[in-house]
Short mmCIF file of C-alpha atoms and ligand atoms in Angstrom, two decimals:
data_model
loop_
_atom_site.label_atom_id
_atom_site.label_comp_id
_atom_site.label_asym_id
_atom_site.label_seq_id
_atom_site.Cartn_x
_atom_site.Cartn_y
_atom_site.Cartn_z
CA UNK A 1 124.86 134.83 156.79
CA UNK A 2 124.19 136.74 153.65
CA UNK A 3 126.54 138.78 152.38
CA UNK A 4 125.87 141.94 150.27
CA UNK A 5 128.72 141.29 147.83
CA UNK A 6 127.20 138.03 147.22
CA UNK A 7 123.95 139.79 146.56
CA UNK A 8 125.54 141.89 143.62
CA UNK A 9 127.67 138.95 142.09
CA UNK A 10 124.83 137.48 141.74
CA UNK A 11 122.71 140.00 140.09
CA UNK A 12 125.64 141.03 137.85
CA UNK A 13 126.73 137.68 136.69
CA UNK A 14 122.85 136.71 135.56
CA UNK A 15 122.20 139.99 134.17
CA UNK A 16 125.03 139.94 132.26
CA UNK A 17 124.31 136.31 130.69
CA UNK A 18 121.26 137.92 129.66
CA UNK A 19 122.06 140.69 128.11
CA UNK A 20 125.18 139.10 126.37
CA UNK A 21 122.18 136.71 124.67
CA UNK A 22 120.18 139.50 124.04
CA UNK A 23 122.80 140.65 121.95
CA UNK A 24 121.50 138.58 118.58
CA UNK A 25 117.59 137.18 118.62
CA UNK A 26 115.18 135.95 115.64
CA UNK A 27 112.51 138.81 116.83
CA UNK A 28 112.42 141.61 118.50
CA UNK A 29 109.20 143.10 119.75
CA UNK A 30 109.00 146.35 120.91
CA UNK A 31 106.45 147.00 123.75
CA UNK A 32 104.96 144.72 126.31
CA UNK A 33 101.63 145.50 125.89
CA UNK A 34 98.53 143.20 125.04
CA UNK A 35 99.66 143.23 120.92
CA UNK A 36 103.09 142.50 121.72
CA UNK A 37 102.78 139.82 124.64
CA UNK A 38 100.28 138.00 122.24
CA UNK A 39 102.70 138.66 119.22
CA UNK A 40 105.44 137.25 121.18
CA UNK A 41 103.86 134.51 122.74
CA UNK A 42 102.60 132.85 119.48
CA UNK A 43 106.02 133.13 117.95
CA UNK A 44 107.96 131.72 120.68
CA UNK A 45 105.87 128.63 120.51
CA UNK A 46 107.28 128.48 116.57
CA UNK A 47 110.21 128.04 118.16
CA UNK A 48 111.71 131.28 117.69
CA UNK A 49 114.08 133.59 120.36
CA UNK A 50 111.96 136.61 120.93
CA UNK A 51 112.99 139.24 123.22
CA UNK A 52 110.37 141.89 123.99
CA UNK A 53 112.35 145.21 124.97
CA UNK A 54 109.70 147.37 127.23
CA UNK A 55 110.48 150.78 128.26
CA UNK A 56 108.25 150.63 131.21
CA UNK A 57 109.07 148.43 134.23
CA UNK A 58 105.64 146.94 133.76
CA UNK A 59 103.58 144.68 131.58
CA UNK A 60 100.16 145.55 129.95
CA UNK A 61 100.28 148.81 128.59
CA UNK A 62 97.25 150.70 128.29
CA UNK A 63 95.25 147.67 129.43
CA UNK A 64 95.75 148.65 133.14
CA UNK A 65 93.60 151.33 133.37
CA UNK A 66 90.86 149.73 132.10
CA UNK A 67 87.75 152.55 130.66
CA UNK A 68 88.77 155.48 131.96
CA UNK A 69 89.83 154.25 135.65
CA UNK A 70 87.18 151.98 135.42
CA UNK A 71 88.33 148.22 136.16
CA UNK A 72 86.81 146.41 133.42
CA UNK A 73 87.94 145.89 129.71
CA UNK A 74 85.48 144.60 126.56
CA UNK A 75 86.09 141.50 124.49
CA UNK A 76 83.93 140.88 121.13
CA UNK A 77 82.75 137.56 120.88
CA UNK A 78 85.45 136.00 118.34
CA UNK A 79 88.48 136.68 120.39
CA UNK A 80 87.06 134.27 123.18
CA UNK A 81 88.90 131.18 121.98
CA UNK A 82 92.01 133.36 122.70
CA UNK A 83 90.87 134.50 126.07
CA UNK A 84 90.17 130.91 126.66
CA UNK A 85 93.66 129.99 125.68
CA UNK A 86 95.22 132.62 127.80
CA UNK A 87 92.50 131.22 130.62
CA UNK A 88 90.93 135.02 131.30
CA UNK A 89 87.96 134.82 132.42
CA UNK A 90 85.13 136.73 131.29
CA UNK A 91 81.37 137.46 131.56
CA UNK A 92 78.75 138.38 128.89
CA UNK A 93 77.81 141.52 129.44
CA UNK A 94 76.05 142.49 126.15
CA UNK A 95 74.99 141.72 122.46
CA UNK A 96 78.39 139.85 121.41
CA UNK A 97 80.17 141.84 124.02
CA UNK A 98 82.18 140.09 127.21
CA UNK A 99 83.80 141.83 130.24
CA UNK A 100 86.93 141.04 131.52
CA UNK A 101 89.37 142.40 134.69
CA UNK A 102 92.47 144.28 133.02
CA UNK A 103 94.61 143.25 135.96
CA UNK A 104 93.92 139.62 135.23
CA UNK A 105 94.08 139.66 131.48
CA UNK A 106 97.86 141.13 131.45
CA UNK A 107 98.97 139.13 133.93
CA UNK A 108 98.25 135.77 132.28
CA UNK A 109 99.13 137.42 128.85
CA UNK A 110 102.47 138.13 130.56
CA UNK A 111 102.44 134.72 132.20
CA UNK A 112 101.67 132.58 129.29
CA UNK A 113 104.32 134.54 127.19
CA UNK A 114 107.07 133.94 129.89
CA UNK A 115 106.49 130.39 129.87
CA UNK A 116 106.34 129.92 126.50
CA UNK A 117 110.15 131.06 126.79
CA UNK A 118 109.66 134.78 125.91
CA UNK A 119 112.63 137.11 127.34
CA UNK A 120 111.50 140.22 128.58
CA UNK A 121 113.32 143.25 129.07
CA UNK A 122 112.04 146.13 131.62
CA UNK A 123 113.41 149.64 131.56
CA UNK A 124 114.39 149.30 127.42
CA UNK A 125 113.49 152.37 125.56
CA UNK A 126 114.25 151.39 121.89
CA UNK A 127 115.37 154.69 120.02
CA UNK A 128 116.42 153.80 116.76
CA UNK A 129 116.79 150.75 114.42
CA UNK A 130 120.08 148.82 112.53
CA UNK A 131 119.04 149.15 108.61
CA UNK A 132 121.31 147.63 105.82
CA UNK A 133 121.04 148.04 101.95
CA UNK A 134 121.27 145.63 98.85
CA UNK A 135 119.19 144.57 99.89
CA UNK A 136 117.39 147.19 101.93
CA UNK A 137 115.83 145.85 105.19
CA UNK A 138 115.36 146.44 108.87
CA UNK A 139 117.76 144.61 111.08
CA UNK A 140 117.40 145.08 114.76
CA UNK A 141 116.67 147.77 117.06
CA UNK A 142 119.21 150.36 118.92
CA UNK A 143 118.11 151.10 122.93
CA UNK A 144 119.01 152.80 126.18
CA UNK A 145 117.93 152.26 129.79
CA UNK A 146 114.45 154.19 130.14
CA UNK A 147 116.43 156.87 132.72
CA UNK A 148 118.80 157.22 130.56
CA UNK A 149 116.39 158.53 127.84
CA UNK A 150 114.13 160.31 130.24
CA UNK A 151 116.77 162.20 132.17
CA UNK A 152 117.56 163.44 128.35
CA UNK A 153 121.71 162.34 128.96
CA UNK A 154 123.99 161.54 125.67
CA UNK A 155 124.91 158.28 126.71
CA UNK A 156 125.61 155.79 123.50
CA UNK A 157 123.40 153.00 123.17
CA UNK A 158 123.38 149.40 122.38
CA UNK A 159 122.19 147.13 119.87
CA UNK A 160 119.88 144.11 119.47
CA UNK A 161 120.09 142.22 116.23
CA UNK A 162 116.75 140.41 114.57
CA UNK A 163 115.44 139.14 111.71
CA UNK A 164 112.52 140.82 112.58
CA UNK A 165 111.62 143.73 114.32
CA UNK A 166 107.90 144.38 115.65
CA UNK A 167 106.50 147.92 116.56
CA UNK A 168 104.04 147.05 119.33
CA UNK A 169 104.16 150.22 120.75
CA UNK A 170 100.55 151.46 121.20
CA UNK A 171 99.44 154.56 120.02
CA UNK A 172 102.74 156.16 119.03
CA UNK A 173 103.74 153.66 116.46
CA UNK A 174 107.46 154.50 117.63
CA UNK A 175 109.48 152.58 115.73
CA UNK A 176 107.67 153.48 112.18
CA UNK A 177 107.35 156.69 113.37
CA UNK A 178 111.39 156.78 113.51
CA UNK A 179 111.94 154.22 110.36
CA UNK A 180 109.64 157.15 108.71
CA UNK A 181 112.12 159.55 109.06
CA UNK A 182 115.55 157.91 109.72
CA UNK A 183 115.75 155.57 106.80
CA UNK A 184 113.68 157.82 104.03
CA UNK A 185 114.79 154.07 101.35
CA UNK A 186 111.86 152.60 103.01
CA UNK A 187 108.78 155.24 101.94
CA UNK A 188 107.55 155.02 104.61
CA UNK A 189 104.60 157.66 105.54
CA UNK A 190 102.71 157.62 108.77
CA UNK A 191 99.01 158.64 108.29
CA UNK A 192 98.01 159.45 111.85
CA UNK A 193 95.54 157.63 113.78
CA UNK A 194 91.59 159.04 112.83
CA UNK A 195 89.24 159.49 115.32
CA UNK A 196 86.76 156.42 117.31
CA UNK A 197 84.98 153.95 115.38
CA UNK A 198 84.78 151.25 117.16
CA UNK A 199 83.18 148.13 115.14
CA UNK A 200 85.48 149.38 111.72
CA UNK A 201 88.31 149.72 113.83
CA UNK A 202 88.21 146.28 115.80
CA UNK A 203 88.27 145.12 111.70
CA UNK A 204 90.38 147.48 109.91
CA UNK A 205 93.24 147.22 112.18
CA UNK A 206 93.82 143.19 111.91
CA UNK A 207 93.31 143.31 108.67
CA UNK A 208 96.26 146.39 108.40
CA UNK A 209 97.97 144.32 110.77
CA UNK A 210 101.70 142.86 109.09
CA UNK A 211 104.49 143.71 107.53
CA UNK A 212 105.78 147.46 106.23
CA UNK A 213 109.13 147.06 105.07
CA UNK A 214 111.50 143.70 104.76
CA UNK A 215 112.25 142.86 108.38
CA UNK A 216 109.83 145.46 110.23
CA UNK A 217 105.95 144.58 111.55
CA UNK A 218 103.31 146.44 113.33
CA UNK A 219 100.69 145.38 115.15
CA UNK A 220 98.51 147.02 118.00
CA UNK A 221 97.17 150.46 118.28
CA UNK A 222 100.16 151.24 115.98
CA UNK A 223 98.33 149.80 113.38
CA UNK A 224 95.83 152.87 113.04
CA UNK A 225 98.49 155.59 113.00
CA UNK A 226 100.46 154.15 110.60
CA UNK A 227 97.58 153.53 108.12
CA UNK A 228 95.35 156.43 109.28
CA UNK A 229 92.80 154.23 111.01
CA UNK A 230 89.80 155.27 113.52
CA UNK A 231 90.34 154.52 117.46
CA UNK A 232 88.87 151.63 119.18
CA UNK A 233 88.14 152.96 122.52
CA UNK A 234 88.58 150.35 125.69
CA UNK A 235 87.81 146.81 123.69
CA UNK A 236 90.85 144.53 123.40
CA UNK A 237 89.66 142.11 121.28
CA UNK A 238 91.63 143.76 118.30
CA UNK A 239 95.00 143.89 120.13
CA UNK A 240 95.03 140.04 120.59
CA UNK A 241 94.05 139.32 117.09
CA UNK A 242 96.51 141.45 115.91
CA UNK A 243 99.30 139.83 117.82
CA UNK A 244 98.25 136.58 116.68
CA UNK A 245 98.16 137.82 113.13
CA UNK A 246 102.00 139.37 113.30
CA UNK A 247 103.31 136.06 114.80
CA UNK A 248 101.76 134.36 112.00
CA UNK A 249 103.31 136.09 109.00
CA UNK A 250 106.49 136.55 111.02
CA UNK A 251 106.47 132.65 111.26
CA UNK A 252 105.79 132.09 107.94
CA UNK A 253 108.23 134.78 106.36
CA UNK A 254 110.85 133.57 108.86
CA UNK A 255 110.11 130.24 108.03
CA UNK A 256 110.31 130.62 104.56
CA UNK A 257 114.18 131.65 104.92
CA UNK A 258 115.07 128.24 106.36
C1 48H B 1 110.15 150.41 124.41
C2 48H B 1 107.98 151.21 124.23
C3 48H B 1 108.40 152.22 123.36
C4 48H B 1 109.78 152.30 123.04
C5 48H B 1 106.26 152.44 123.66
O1 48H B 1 99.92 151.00 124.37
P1 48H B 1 99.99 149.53 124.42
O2 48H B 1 99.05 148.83 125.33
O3 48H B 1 99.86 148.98 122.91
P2 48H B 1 98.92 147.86 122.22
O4 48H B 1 98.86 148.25 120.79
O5 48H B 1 99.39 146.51 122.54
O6 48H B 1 97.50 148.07 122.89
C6 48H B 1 96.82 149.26 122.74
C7 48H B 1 95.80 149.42 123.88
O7 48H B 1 96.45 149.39 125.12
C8 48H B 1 95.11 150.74 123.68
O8 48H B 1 95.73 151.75 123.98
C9 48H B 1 93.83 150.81 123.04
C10 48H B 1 93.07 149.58 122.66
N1 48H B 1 93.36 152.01 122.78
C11 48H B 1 92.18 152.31 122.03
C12 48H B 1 91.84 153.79 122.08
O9 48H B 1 90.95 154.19 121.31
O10 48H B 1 92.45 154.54 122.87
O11 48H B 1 101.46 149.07 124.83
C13 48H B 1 102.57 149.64 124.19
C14 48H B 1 103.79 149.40 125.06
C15 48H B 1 103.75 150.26 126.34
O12 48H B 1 103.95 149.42 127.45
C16 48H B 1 104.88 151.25 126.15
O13 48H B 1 105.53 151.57 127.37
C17 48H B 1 105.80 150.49 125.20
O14 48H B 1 104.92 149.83 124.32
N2 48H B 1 106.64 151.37 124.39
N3 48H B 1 108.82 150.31 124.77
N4 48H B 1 110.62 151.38 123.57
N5 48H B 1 110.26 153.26 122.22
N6 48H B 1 107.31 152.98 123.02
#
């Protein structure tokens, strides 16, 4: 017979493990999108603890709604070894360009991440960030359950320490956005994201992609409003490269600490 009280022990004992763990991690990344899944995917295979906090109780992003409703999302041609990697498939569809199924492509993102060893937590709306000075640097990120935040109550949150913090938050750029203003020592100035170009974008914003201040990243759509970047429209190709590009100077910065 099962019994209900079971049924909560259960839940509360494991989630509690968890979140006790999730207490103290090398890397945070903030948003469960395609940036951040690929982000955390590549640095979890460094061996690092990564814990991606997602306010959503989803993976993916803006990925799931493909072009405008439409079910289909566009690859360039370089990001196929990645794709391949991840095992979405894909068809050629024009001049350099591929198709690929947004459902499928987050959900073996989100696979291959998990069983690299990434930790995932749904319903985390990060607010705010841990700073300390002398010297000055980012340390970890401050968040509340998602209905806690939307229903607008003052409840006080709770903290997640890292040695690095990534803002893979899409077009907001959240975390800068509140580094920007909260913590004024790190000169921060967002530029706004500029208007579509899609080829210069796909470029610009890898090459953008890294670090902004001593323990904080971005990657992702961020990317462009932070460094006042044009739009990409629905091609992905960018996102994964930029996520690969984070976990890459992450890994070696981190690395270089040992
Ligand atoms: C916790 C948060 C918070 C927070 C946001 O929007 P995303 O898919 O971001 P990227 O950069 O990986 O991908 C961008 C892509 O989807 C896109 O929008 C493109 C290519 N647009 C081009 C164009 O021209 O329009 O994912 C960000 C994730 C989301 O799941 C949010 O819910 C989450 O971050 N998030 N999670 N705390 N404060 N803010």
């Amino acid at each position: 017979m099962i019994r209900e009280a079971d049924i909560t022990r259960s839940i509360v004992r494991y989630a509690l493990r968890d979140l006790e763990e999730f207490s103290e991690v090398d890397v945070v990344v903030v948003g469960a999108g395609p940036s951040g899944l690929t982000a955390s995917y590549y640095l979890c295979r460094e061996g690092f603890r990564v814990l991606v906090l997602e306010r959503r109780f989803s993976f993916g992003g803006g990925t799931g709604p493909g072009g405008n409703l439409l079910p289909r999302i566009v690859f360039q041609e370089e990001v196929l070894p990645l794709l391949n990697e991840f095992g979405v498939r894909y068809v050629k569809a024009a001049e350099g360009l591929y198709v690929a199924n947004p459902a499928e492509a987050i959900a073996k993102l989100a696979v291959k991440a998990l069983d690299a060893g990434v930790r995932v937590l749904f319903g985390a709306h990060v607010q705010d960030l841990i700073y300390r000075l002398s010297p000055l640097r980012v340390g970890g990120v401050v968040w509340v359950w998602t209905p806690v935040h939307d229903g607008g109550y003052h409840v006080d949150p709770l903290f997640t320490e890292s040695k690095a913090v990534v803002d893979a938050t899409g077009h907001e750029a959240e975390v800068i956005s509140i580094a920007s203003k909260k913590i004024p020592e790190l000169g921060l100035v967002m530029r706004g994201e500029r208007s579509a170009y899609a080829d210069l974008s796909e470029r610009v914003v890898v090459e953008h992609t890294g670090k902004v201040a001593s323990g904080l990243y971005v990657t992702g759509m961020a990317v462009a409003n932070v460094y006042g970047l044009p739009r990409m429209g629905p091609i992905f190709g960018g996102m994964l490269l930029s996520g690969k590009k984070v976990a890459e100077l992450i890994t070696k910065d981190l690395s270089s600490r040992k």
